[in-house]
Short mmCIF file of C-alpha atoms in Angstrom, two decimals:
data_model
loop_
_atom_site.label_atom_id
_atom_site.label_comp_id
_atom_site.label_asym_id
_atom_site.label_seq_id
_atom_site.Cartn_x
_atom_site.Cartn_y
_atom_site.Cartn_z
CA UNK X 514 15.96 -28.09 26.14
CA UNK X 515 15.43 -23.99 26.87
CA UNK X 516 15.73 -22.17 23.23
CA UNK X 517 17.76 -19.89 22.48
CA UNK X 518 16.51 -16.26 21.34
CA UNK X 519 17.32 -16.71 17.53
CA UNK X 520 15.93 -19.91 17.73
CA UNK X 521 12.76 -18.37 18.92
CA UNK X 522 12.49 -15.44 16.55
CA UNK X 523 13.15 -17.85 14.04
CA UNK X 524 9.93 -20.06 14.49
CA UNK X 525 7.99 -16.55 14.93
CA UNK X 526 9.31 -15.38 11.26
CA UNK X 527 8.12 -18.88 10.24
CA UNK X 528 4.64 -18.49 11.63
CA UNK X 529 4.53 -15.22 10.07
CA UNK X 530 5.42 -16.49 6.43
CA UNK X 531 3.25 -19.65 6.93
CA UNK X 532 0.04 -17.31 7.84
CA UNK X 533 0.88 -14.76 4.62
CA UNK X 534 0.68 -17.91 2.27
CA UNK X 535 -2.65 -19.38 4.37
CA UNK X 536 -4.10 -16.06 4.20
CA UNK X 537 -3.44 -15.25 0.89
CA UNK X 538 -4.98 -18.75 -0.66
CA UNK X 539 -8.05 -18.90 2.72
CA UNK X 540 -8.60 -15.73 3.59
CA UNK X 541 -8.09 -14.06 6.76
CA UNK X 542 -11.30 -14.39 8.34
CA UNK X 543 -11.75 -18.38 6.72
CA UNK X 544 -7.87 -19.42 8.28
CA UNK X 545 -7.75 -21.00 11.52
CA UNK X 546 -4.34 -21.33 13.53
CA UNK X 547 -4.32 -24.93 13.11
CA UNK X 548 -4.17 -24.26 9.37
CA UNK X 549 -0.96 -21.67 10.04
CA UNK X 550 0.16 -24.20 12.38
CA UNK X 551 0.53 -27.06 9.79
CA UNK X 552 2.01 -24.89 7.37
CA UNK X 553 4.53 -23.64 9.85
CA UNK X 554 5.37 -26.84 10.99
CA UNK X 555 5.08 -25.92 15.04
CA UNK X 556 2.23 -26.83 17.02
CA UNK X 557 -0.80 -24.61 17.99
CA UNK X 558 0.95 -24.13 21.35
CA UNK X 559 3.97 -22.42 19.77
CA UNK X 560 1.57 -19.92 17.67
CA UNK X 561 0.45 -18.46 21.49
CA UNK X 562 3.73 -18.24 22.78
CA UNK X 563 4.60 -15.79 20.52
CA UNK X 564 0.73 -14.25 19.48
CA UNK X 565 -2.23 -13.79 21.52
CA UNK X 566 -4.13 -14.39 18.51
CA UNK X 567 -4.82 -14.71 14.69
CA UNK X 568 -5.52 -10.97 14.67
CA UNK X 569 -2.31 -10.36 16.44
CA UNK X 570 -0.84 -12.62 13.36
CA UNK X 571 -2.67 -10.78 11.18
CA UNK X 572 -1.45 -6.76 13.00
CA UNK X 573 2.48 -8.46 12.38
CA UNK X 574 2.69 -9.57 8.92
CA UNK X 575 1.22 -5.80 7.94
CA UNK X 576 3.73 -4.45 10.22
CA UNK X 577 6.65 -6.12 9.07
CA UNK X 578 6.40 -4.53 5.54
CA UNK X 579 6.66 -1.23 4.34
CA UNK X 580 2.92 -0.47 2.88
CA UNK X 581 2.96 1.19 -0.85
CA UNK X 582 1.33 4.19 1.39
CA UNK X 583 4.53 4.41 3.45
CA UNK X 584 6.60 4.20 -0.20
CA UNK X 585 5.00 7.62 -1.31
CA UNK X 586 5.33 9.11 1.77
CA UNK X 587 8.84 8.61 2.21
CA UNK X 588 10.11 9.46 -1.62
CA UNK X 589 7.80 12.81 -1.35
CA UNK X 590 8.76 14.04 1.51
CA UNK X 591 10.95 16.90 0.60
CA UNK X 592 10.10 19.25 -1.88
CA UNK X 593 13.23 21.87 -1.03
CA UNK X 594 12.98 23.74 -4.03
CA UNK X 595 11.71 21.28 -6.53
CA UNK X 596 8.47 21.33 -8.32
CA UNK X 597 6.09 19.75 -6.14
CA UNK X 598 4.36 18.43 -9.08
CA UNK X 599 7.56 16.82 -10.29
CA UNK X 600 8.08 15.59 -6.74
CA UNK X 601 4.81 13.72 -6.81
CA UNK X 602 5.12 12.48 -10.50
CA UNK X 603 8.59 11.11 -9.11
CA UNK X 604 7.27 9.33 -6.56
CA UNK X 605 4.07 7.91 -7.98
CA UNK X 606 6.55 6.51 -10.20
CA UNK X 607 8.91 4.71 -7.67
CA UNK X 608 6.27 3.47 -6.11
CA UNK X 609 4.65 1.55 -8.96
CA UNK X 610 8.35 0.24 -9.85
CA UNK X 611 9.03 -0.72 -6.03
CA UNK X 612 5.57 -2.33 -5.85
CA UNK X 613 6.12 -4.87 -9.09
CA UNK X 614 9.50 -5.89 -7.94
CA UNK X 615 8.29 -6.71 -4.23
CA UNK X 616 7.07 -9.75 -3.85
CA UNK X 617 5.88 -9.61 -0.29
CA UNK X 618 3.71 -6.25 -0.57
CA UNK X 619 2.02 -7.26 -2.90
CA UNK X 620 0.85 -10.56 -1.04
CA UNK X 621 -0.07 -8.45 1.99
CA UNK X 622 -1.08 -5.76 -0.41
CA UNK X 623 -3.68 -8.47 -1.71
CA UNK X 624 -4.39 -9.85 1.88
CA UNK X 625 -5.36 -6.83 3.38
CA UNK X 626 -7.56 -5.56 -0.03
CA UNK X 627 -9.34 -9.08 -1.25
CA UNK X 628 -8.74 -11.50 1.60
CA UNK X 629 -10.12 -9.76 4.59
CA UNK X 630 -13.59 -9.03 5.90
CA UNK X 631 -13.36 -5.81 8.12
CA UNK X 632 -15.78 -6.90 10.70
CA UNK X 633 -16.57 -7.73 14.01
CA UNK X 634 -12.91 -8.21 15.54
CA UNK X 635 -11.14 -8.02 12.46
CA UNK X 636 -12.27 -4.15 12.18
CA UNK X 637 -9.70 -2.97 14.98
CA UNK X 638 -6.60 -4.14 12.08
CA UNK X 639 -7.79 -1.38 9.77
CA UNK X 640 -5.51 0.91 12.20
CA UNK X 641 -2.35 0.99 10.30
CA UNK X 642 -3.98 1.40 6.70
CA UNK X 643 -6.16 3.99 7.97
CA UNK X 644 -3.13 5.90 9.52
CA UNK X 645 -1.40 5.16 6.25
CA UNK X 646 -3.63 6.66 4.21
CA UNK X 647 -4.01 9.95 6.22
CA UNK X 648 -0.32 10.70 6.07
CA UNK X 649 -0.58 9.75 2.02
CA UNK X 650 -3.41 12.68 1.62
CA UNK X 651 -2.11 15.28 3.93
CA UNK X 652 1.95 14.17 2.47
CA UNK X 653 0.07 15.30 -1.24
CA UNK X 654 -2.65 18.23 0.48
CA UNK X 655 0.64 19.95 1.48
CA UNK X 656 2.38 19.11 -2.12
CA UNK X 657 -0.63 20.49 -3.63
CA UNK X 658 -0.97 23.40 -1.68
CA UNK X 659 2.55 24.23 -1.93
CA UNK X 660 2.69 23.59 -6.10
CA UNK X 661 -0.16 26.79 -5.61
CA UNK X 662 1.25 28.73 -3.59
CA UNK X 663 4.43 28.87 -6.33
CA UNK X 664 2.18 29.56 -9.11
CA UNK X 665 2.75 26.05 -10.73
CA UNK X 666 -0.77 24.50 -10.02
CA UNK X 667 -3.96 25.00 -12.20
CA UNK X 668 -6.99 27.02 -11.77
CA UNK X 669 -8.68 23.94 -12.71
CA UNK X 670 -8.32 22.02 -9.21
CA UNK X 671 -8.22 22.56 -5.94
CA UNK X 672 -5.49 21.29 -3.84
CA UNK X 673 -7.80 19.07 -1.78
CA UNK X 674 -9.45 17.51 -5.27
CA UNK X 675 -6.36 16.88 -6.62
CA UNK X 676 -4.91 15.40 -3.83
CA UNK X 677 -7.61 12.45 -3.75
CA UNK X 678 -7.36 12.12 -6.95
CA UNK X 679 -3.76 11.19 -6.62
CA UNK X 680 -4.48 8.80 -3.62
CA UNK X 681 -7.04 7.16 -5.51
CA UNK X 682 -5.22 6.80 -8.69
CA UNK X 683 -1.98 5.07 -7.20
CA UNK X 684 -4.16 2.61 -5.08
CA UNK X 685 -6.45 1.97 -7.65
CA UNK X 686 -3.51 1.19 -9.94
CA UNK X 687 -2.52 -1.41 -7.32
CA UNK X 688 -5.43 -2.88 -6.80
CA UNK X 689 -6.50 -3.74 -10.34
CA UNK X 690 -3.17 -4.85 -11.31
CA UNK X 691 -3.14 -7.82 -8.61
CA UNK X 692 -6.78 -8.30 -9.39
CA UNK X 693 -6.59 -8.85 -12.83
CA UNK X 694 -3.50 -11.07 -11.89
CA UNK X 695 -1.08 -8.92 -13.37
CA UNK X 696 -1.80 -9.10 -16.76
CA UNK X 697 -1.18 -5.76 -17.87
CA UNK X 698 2.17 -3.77 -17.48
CA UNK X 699 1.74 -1.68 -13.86
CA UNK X 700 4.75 0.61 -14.87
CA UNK X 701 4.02 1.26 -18.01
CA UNK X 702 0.01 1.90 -17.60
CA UNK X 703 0.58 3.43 -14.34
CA UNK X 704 3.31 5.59 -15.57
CA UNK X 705 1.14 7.32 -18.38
CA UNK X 706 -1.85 7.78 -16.02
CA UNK X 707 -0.22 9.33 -13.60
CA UNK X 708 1.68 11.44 -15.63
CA UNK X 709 -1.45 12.17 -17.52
CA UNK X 710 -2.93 13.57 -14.27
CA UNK X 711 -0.24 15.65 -12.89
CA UNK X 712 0.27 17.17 -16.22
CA UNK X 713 -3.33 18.04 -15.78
CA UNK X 714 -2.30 19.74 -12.41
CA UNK X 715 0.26 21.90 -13.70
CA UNK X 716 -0.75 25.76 -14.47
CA UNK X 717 -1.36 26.15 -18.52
CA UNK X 718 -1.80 22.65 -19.33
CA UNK X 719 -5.34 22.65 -18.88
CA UNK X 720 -7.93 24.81 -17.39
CA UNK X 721 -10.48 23.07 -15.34
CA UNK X 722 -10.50 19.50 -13.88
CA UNK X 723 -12.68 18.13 -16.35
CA UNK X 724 -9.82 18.36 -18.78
CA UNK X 725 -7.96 15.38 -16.72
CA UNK X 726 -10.31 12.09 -18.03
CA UNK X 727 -9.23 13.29 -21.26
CA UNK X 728 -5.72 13.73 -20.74
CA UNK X 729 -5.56 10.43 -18.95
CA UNK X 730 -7.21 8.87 -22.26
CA UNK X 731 -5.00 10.58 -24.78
CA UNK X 732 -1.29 9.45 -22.98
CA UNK X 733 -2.91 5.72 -22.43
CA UNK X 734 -3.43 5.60 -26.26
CA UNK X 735 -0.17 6.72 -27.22
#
């Protein structure tokens, strides 16, 4: 009996939600279709109608969700007249909130961070993190430059410093609150760190980068 269309992008969403749960307890690179197969309850056959292959499974379940990158890109995307360093804390913020309540980034989030080896074959997937991540850093390079440019931004950093420092402070957040299992508040800790660093950004409040550990130290404590 021919299938209908929803009846066919049905068993694709279920091949897709059976790989996220193989992948997330195997591994990317240790799954086999079989394995998605089972879990799916379809046959291998049905997994290539729809995929050409477990990297193509792989390229859909990171597409399908909006990556914490994409998050800060979108909530910072207009500064209008704002503070760009309020615009930034702002976001940083929504994105650590978003990311605890979602249940499904952060099971890709962990996929594509613990459960993936990035070589041979599997290196060509790195596409849409790598693109990601560019439009994070030049999203917060133009923030940074701007928050300069309107005499708001200390003498302490440079736009380009500060602007990895950002990057790496969100993802790091990310990372070691799914490694650690979530055993630590993300909003709260991430909160005060972040707001610890953009303080440090912000013209007056301290006057040269090596001021930011510090400041980072004294708002965790509090």
């Amino acid at each position: 009996m021919r299938r209908t269309k929803a009846e066919a992008e049905e068993t694709r969403e279920a091949i897709l939600d059976a790989a996220e749960m193989v992948f997330l307890e195997k591994g990317v690179n240790q799954s086999t279709l079989n394995q998605i197969a089972e879990r799916a309850g379809v046959t291998r056959g049905a997994i290539y109608f729809h995929f050409k292959d477990k990297i193509e499974v792989y390229q859909e379940i990171v597409e399908r969700i909006r990556l914490p990158q994409d998050d800060l890109v979108a909530e910072a995307f207009y500064c209008e007249d704002s503070n760009p360093l309020d615009v930034v804390l702002d976001a940083g913020i929504f994105v650590l909130k978003n990311f605890s309540k979602d249940q499904r980034q952060q099971r890709v989030f962990t996929i594509m961070s613990q459960r993936c080896e990035y070589v041979g074959e599997m290196e060509r997937v790195l596409h849409r993190q790598r693109v990601a991540d560019e439009e994070v850093h030049q999203m917060l390079l133009r923030l940074m430059t701007l928050a300069k440019k309107r005499g708001v931004f200390s003498s302490g950093w440079t736009p380009e410093l500060a602007a990895r420092a950002l990057q790496c402070t969100v993802a790091g957040l990310l990372y070691e609150w799914l490694r650690a299992e979530k055993t630590f508040d993300l909003v709260k800790a991430g909160t005060k760190t972040i707001t610890a660093i953009v303080n440090s950004l912000r013209k007056g409040e301290a006057s040269s980068s090596t001021h930011a550990p510090t400041a980072v130290k004294q708002v965790i404590a509090s």
